Amino acid sequence: MYTNALDQLVALLRNRRIAVLTGAGCSTESGIPDYRGEGTRRRARNPIQYRAFVTDAAVRARYWARSTLGWPRFAKARPNPGHYALARLEQAGLLVGLITQNVDRLHHRAGSRRVLELHGSLATVRCLTCGYAIDRDAFQQWLLELNPGWTAHAAELAPDGDADLPDELTTRFRVPDCPRCGGILKPDVVFFGENVPRERVEAARRIVAVADVLLVAGSSLAVYSGYRFVLEAARQDKPIVLVNLGPTRGDALATLRLEGRTGEVLPRLASALTGRAFPEVDLTEDLRRAG
């Protein structure tokens, strides 16, 4: 199906250090909805905005009410063949690093270790005032204790662990404050309208800088926080490879573009490339600072 394009992809990546940027398209095959992929028009919605979350208690209640219903199914998602293929490429010494826009930790579960979570992870909840952190599973139990019977509501899973629920049901949802300082508790992710921490951006730039080629997998690149690294690779005159279903913002800059599902393309790529390893580039300190 992808034979000719896949042969070109293998030829372009062979004997090169690879930096990878992944987006929501890598996780849709694990059952996690995205904002822009197949079926998006049917479930179109506005994502949570940072300013609204921190300034409006009703918005926070609405977010956590829906997240409480969406979290169990989100947390049960498992890596798909695309995730495992990228872990295999890393283990073979071919990836210098993996930058992900996803907040689901599926790359880690698949075995990837050199992962930079550009937008953070839903697995942790953090206080905006004092930095107190709590595991999302533990926070889930806290929410359920404050809102008994809440899971009786039926809701469809939405992007980023959210769920579809009428607003009128969320007004009575109780949200705890930070137990240490009384501050606002927020999932440890970058919301729309919020800046990616500078340390993460610099660590991601370092990954691109030490690579020979940038592979973008499962991202439309509609959000600048990820697209900037395509621009960075283009400025450094490095080949850019896009694997995605549908057009992307970076198409005009691509050296090669392959239309397809990451869960189908990446395993075939890994099978063709593994067996050739490079000396490891030490990015430990960069990833530590990125937090």
CSV table of C-alpha atoms in Angstrom, one decimal:
chain,number,residue,atom,x,y,z
A,1,MET,CA,0.0,0.0,0.0
A,2,TYR,CA,2.8,2.4,1.0
A,3,THR,CA,5.6,0.5,-0.8
A,4,ASN,CA,7.1,3.3,-3.0
A,5,ALA,CA,6.7,6.1,-0.4
A,6,LEU,CA,8.0,3.8,2.3
A,7,ASP,CA,11.1,2.9,0.3
A,8,GLN,CA,11.8,6.6,-0.1
A,9,LEU,CA,11.2,7.1,3.6
A,10,VAL,CA,13.6,4.4,4.6
A,11,ALA,CA,16.2,5.7,2.1
A,12,LEU,CA,16.0,9.2,3.5
A,13,LEU,CA,16.3,8.1,7.2
A,14,ARG,CA,18.9,5.4,6.8
A,15,ASN,CA,22.2,6.2,8.4
A,16,ARG,CA,20.9,9.4,9.9
A,17,ARG,CA,20.3,10.4,13.5
A,18,ILE,CA,16.5,10.9,13.9
A,19,ALA,CA,14.6,13.4,16.0
A,20,VAL,CA,10.9,12.7,16.3
A,21,LEU,CA,8.0,15.0,16.9
A,22,THR,CA,4.6,13.2,17.6
A,23,GLY,CA,1.1,14.6,17.8
A,24,ALA,CA,-2.4,13.3,18.5
A,25,GLY,CA,-2.5,11.1,15.4
A,26,CYS,CA,-0.1,8.8,17.2
A,27,SER,CA,-2.7,8.1,19.9
A,28,THR,CA,-6.0,8.1,18.1
A,29,GLU,CA,-5.3,4.4,17.2
A,30,SER,CA,-5.2,3.8,21.0
A,31,GLY,CA,-8.8,5.1,21.3
A,32,ILE,CA,-7.9,8.7,22.4
A,33,PRO,CA,-9.8,11.3,20.4
A,34,ASP,CA,-8.1,14.3,18.9
A,35,TYR,CA,-9.1,17.8,18.0
A,36,ARG,CA,-8.5,17.8,14.2
A,37,GLY,CA,-8.4,14.2,12.9
A,38,GLU,CA,-11.0,11.9,11.5
A,39,GLY,CA,-14.4,12.4,13.1
A,40,THR,CA,-13.4,15.8,14.6
A,41,ARG,CA,-16.2,17.7,12.8
A,42,ARG,CA,-18.8,15.4,14.5
A,43,ARG,CA,-17.4,16.2,17.9
A,44,ALA,CA,-16.1,19.7,17.4
A,45,ARG,CA,-15.6,21.5,20.6
A,46,ASN,CA,-13.6,24.4,22.1
A,47,PRO,CA,-10.6,23.3,24.2
A,48,ILE,CA,-10.2,24.6,27.7
A,49,GLN,CA,-8.5,28.0,27.8
A,50,TYR,CA,-5.8,28.8,30.5
A,51,ARG,CA,-7.1,32.2,31.4
A,52,ALA,CA,-10.7,31.0,31.8
A,53,PHE,CA,-9.5,28.1,34.0
A,54,VAL,CA,-7.5,30.3,36.4
A,55,THR,CA,-10.0,33.1,36.7
A,56,ASP,CA,-13.4,31.4,36.8
A,57,ALA,CA,-14.4,28.8,39.4
A,58,ALA,CA,-17.3,27.7,37.2
A,59,VAL,CA,-15.0,26.9,34.4
A,60,ARG,CA,-12.8,24.9,36.7
A,61,ALA,CA,-15.8,23.0,38.0
A,62,ARG,CA,-16.9,22.3,34.5
A,63,TYR,CA,-13.4,21.0,33.5
A,64,TRP,CA,-13.0,18.7,36.5
A,65,ALA,CA,-16.6,17.4,36.3
A,66,ARG,CA,-16.0,16.3,32.8
A,67,SER,CA,-12.5,15.1,33.4
A,68,THR,CA,-13.7,12.9,36.3
A,69,LEU,CA,-15.8,11.0,33.8
A,70,GLY,CA,-13.2,10.9,31.1
A,71,TRP,CA,-10.2,10.0,33.1
A,72,PRO,CA,-10.8,6.3,33.7
A,73,ARG,CA,-11.1,5.5,30.0
A,74,PHE,CA,-8.2,7.8,29.2
A,75,ALA,CA,-6.0,6.2,31.8
A,76,LYS,CA,-6.8,2.7,30.5
A,77,ALA,CA,-5.6,3.5,26.9
A,78,ARG,CA,-2.7,1.4,25.8
A,79,PRO,CA,0.2,2.0,23.3
A,80,ASN,CA,-0.4,1.0,19.8
A,81,PRO,CA,2.1,-0.4,17.2
A,82,GLY,CA,3.2,3.2,16.3
A,83,HIS,CA,4.3,3.8,19.9
A,84,TYR,CA,6.1,0.5,20.1
A,85,ALA,CA,7.8,1.1,16.8
A,86,LEU,CA,9.3,4.4,18.0
A,87,ALA,CA,10.5,2.7,21.2
A,88,ARG,CA,12.1,0.1,19.1
A,89,LEU,CA,13.9,2.7,17.0
A,90,GLU,CA,15.2,4.3,20.2
A,91,GLN,CA,16.4,1.0,21.6
A,92,ALA,CA,18.3,0.4,18.4
A,93,GLY,CA,20.1,3.7,18.9
A,94,LEU,CA,18.6,5.5,16.0
A,95,LEU,CA,16.6,8.2,17.8
A,96,VAL,CA,18.3,11.1,19.5
A,97,GLY,CA,15.1,12.1,21.2
A,98,LEU,CA,11.3,12.1,20.9
A,99,ILE,CA,9.4,15.3,21.4
A,100,THR,CA,5.7,14.7,22.0
A,101,GLN,CA,2.7,17.1,22.0
A,102,ASN,CA,0.6,14.4,23.6
A,103,VAL,CA,-0.2,14.3,27.3
A,104,ASP,CA,-1.1,10.6,27.6
A,105,ARG,CA,2.3,9.0,28.6
A,106,LEU,CA,1.7,6.3,26.0
A,107,HIS,CA,5.3,6.7,24.6
A,108,HIS,CA,6.6,5.9,28.1
A,109,ARG,CA,4.3,2.9,28.4
A,110,ALA,CA,5.6,1.6,25.1
A,111,GLY,CA,9.2,1.7,26.4
A,112,SER,CA,10.5,5.0,25.1
A,113,ARG,CA,12.8,6.8,27.6
A,114,ARG,CA,14.2,9.8,25.7
A,115,VAL,CA,10.9,11.5,25.7
A,116,LEU,CA,10.3,15.3,26.1
A,117,GLU,CA,6.6,16.0,26.9
A,118,LEU,CA,6.2,19.4,25.4
A,119,HIS,CA,2.8,20.0,26.8
A,120,GLY,CA,3.2,18.1,30.1
A,121,SER,CA,1.2,15.1,31.3
A,122,LEU,CA,-2.3,14.5,32.6
A,123,ALA,CA,-0.8,12.0,35.1
A,124,THR,CA,-0.1,14.8,37.6
A,125,VAL,CA,-2.1,17.6,39.1
A,126,ARG,CA,-0.2,20.6,40.4
A,127,CYS,CA,-1.0,23.7,42.5
A,128,LEU,CA,-0.4,26.9,40.6
A,129,THR,CA,0.6,28.7,43.8
A,130,CYS,CA,2.9,26.5,45.8
A,131,GLY,CA,3.8,23.7,43.3
A,132,TYR,CA,2.2,20.9,45.5
A,133,ALA,CA,1.7,17.8,43.2
A,134,ILE,CA,-0.6,14.9,43.4
A,135,ASP,CA,-1.0,11.8,41.2
A,136,ARG,CA,-4.0,12.0,38.9
A,137,ASP,CA,-5.3,8.7,40.1
A,138,ALA,CA,-5.2,9.8,43.7
A,139,PHE,CA,-6.8,13.1,42.8
A,140,GLN,CA,-9.6,11.1,41.0
A,141,GLN,CA,-10.4,9.4,44.3
A,142,TRP,CA,-10.5,12.8,46.0
A,143,LEU,CA,-12.9,14.1,43.4
A,144,LEU,CA,-15.2,11.1,43.7
A,145,GLU,CA,-15.3,11.4,47.5
A,146,LEU,CA,-16.4,15.0,47.2
A,147,ASN,CA,-19.0,14.1,44.5
A,148,PRO,CA,-20.5,10.7,45.3
A,149,GLY,CA,-22.4,9.1,42.5
A,150,TRP,CA,-20.9,11.3,39.9
A,151,THR,CA,-19.8,8.3,37.7
A,152,ALA,CA,-23.4,7.4,37.2
A,153,HIS,CA,-23.5,10.1,34.5
A,154,ALA,CA,-23.0,8.8,31.0
A,155,ALA,CA,-20.5,10.8,28.8
A,156,GLU,CA,-18.6,10.3,25.6
A,157,LEU,CA,-14.8,10.5,25.8
A,158,ALA,CA,-13.4,13.7,24.3
A,159,PRO,CA,-9.8,14.9,23.6
A,160,ASP,CA,-7.3,15.2,26.5
A,161,GLY,CA,-9.2,13.0,28.9
A,162,ASP,CA,-12.2,15.3,28.8
A,163,ALA,CA,-15.8,14.1,28.4
A,164,ASP,CA,-19.0,15.5,26.9
A,165,LEU,CA,-21.4,16.6,29.6
A,166,PRO,CA,-24.2,19.2,29.6
A,167,ASP,CA,-23.0,22.4,31.4
A,168,GLU,CA,-26.1,22.4,33.7
A,169,LEU,CA,-24.9,19.2,35.3
A,170,THR,CA,-21.5,20.7,36.2
A,171,THR,CA,-22.6,23.6,38.3
A,172,ARG,CA,-22.9,21.6,41.5
A,173,PHE,CA,-19.6,19.8,41.1
A,174,ARG,CA,-17.3,20.3,44.0
A,175,VAL,CA,-13.6,21.0,43.3
A,176,PRO,CA,-10.9,20.8,46.1
A,177,ASP,CA,-8.3,23.5,46.7
A,178,CYS,CA,-4.7,22.8,47.3
A,179,PRO,CA,-4.4,21.1,50.8
A,180,ARG,CA,-1.1,22.9,51.4
A,181,CYS,CA,-1.9,26.6,50.6
A,182,GLY,CA,-5.5,26.7,49.3
A,183,GLY,CA,-4.4,27.5,45.8
A,184,ILE,CA,-5.9,26.3,42.4
A,185,LEU,CA,-5.2,22.8,41.4
A,186,LYS,CA,-4.6,22.3,37.7
A,187,PRO,CA,-3.6,19.3,35.5
A,188,ASP,CA,0.1,19.6,34.9
A,189,VAL,CA,-0.3,20.3,31.2
A,190,VAL,CA,-0.1,23.3,29.0
A,191,PHE,CA,-3.6,24.6,28.2
A,192,PHE,CA,-4.5,26.7,25.2
A,193,GLY,CA,-3.4,30.2,25.7
A,194,GLU,CA,-0.6,29.1,28.1
A,195,ASN,CA,3.1,29.2,27.2
A,196,VAL,CA,5.3,26.1,27.0
A,197,PRO,CA,8.0,26.5,29.7
A,198,ARG,CA,11.2,27.9,28.2
A,199,GLU,CA,13.3,25.0,29.4
A,200,ARG,CA,11.2,22.5,27.5
A,201,VAL,CA,11.5,24.6,24.3
A,202,GLU,CA,15.2,24.8,24.6
A,203,ALA,CA,15.5,21.1,25.3
A,204,ALA,CA,13.5,20.3,22.2
A,205,ARG,CA,15.6,22.6,20.1
A,206,ARG,CA,18.7,20.7,21.4
A,207,ILE,CA,17.1,17.4,20.2
A,208,VAL,CA,16.5,18.9,16.7
A,209,ALA,CA,20.0,20.4,16.7
A,210,VAL,CA,21.9,17.1,17.3
A,211,ALA,CA,19.7,15.2,14.8
A,212,ASP,CA,20.3,14.8,11.1
A,213,VAL,CA,16.6,14.6,10.2
A,214,LEU,CA,13.3,15.5,11.8
A,215,LEU,CA,10.4,12.9,11.5
A,216,VAL,CA,7.0,14.3,12.3
A,217,ALA,CA,4.4,11.6,13.1
A,218,GLY,CA,0.7,12.1,13.6
A,219,SER,CA,0.6,15.9,13.8
A,220,SER,CA,-1.2,18.4,11.7
A,221,LEU,CA,1.2,21.0,13.1
A,222,ALA,CA,-1.7,23.4,13.5
A,223,VAL,CA,-0.3,24.5,16.9
A,224,TYR,CA,2.8,26.7,16.8
A,225,SER,CA,4.4,25.0,19.8
A,226,GLY,CA,5.1,22.0,17.7
A,227,TYR,CA,5.4,23.7,14.3
A,228,ARG,CA,8.3,25.8,15.5
A,229,PHE,CA,10.6,22.8,15.5
A,230,VAL,CA,9.7,22.1,11.8
A,231,LEU,CA,10.7,25.8,11.2
A,232,GLU,CA,13.9,25.1,13.2
A,233,ALA,CA,14.8,22.1,11.2
A,234,ALA,CA,14.2,24.0,7.9
A,235,ARG,CA,16.4,26.8,9.1
A,236,GLN,CA,19.2,24.3,9.8
A,237,ASP,CA,18.6,22.8,6.3
A,238,LYS,CA,17.7,19.4,7.7
A,239,PRO,CA,15.4,17.0,5.9
A,240,ILE,CA,11.9,17.0,7.3
A,241,VAL,CA,9.7,13.9,6.9
A,242,LEU,CA,5.9,14.0,7.6
A,243,VAL,CA,3.8,10.9,8.3
A,244,ASN,CA,0.1,11.9,8.8
A,245,LEU,CA,-3.4,11.4,7.7
A,246,GLY,CA,-4.5,14.6,6.0
A,247,PRO,CA,-2.6,17.8,5.2
A,248,THR,CA,-0.3,19.5,7.7
A,249,ARG,CA,0.9,23.1,8.2
A,250,GLY,CA,4.4,21.9,7.4
A,251,ASP,CA,3.7,20.4,4.0
A,252,ALA,CA,5.5,23.1,2.1
A,253,LEU,CA,8.7,22.5,4.1
A,254,ALA,CA,8.7,18.7,3.9
A,255,THR,CA,11.4,16.8,2.1
A,256,LEU,CA,9.0,13.8,2.0
A,257,ARG,CA,5.4,13.5,3.0
A,258,LEU,CA,3.8,10.1,3.5
A,259,GLU,CA,0.0,9.9,3.9
A,260,GLY,CA,-0.9,7.1,6.3
A,261,ARG,CA,-1.6,6.0,9.8
A,262,THR,CA,1.3,6.0,12.2
A,263,GLY,CA,0.4,2.6,13.5
A,264,GLU,CA,0.8,1.2,10.1
A,265,VAL,CA,3.8,3.2,8.7
A,266,LEU,CA,6.1,3.3,11.8
A,267,PRO,CA,6.3,-0.4,12.4
A,268,ARG,CA,7.3,-1.0,8.8
A,269,LEU,CA,9.9,1.8,9.1
A,270,ALA,CA,11.3,0.3,12.3
A,271,SER,CA,11.6,-3.1,10.8
A,272,ALA,CA,13.5,-1.7,7.8
A,273,LEU,CA,15.9,0.5,9.8
A,274,THR,CA,16.8,-1.4,13.0
A,275,GLY,CA,20.1,-3.0,13.2
A,276,ARG,CA,22.3,0.2,12.6
A,277,ALA,CA,23.1,2.1,15.8
A,278,PHE,CA,24.9,5.4,16.4
A,279,PRO,CA,27.0,6.3,19.5
A,280,GLU,CA,24.5,7.8,22.0
A,281,VAL,CA,24.2,11.6,22.3
A,282,ASP,CA,23.9,12.5,26.0
A,283,LEU,CA,20.7,14.7,26.4
A,284,THR,CA,20.1,13.7,30.0
A,285,GLU,CA,20.7,17.2,31.4
A,286,ASP,CA,18.5,18.8,28.8
A,287,LEU,CA,15.6,16.4,29.6
A,288,ARG,CA,16.0,16.9,33.3
A,289,ARG,CA,15.8,20.7,33.0
A,290,ALA,CA,12.7,20.3,30.8
A,291,GLY,CA,11.0,18.6,33.7
